[in-house]
Coordinates of C-alpha atoms in Angstrom, one line a residue:
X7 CA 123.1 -40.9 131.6
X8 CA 121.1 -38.1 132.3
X9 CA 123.7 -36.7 135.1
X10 CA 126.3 -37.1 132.4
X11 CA 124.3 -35.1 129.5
X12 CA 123.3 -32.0 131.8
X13 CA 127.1 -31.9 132.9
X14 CA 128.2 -31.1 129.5
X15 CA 125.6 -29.3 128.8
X16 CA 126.4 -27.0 131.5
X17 CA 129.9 -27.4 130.6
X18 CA 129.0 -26.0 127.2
X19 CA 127.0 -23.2 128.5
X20 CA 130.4 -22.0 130.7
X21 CA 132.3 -22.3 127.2
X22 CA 129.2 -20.5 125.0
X23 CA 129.2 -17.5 128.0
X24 CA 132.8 -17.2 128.1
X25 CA 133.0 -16.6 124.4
X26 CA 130.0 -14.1 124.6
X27 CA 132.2 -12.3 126.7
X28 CA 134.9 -12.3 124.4
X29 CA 132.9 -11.0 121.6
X30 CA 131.2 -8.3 123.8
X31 CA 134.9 -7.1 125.2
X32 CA 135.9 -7.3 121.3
X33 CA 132.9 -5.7 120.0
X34 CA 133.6 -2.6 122.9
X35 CA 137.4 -2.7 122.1
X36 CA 136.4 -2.1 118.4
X37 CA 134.0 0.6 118.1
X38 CA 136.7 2.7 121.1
X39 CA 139.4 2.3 118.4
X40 CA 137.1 3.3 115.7
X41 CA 135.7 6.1 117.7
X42 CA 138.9 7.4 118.5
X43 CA 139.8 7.5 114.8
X44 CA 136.7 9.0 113.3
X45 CA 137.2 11.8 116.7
X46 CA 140.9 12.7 115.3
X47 CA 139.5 13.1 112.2
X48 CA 137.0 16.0 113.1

């Protein structure tokens, strides 16, 4: 039981730090678009 429940859990914890990735690739991908826009601007 306990074997089963820590190998979701770590199962989850890929899932949770693959998304965290995602967002922090996003999040970089974001502010270069919006940098490069507010830099065309000046």
């Amino acid at each position: 039981m306990l074997k089963e429940d820590s190998r979701k859990l770590q199962g989850e914890q890929i899932l949770l730090q693959e998304s965290c990735e995602e967002v922090k690739r996003l999040c970089e991908e974001a502010h270069k678009k919006i940098y490069d826009l507010w830099t065309k601007q000046q």
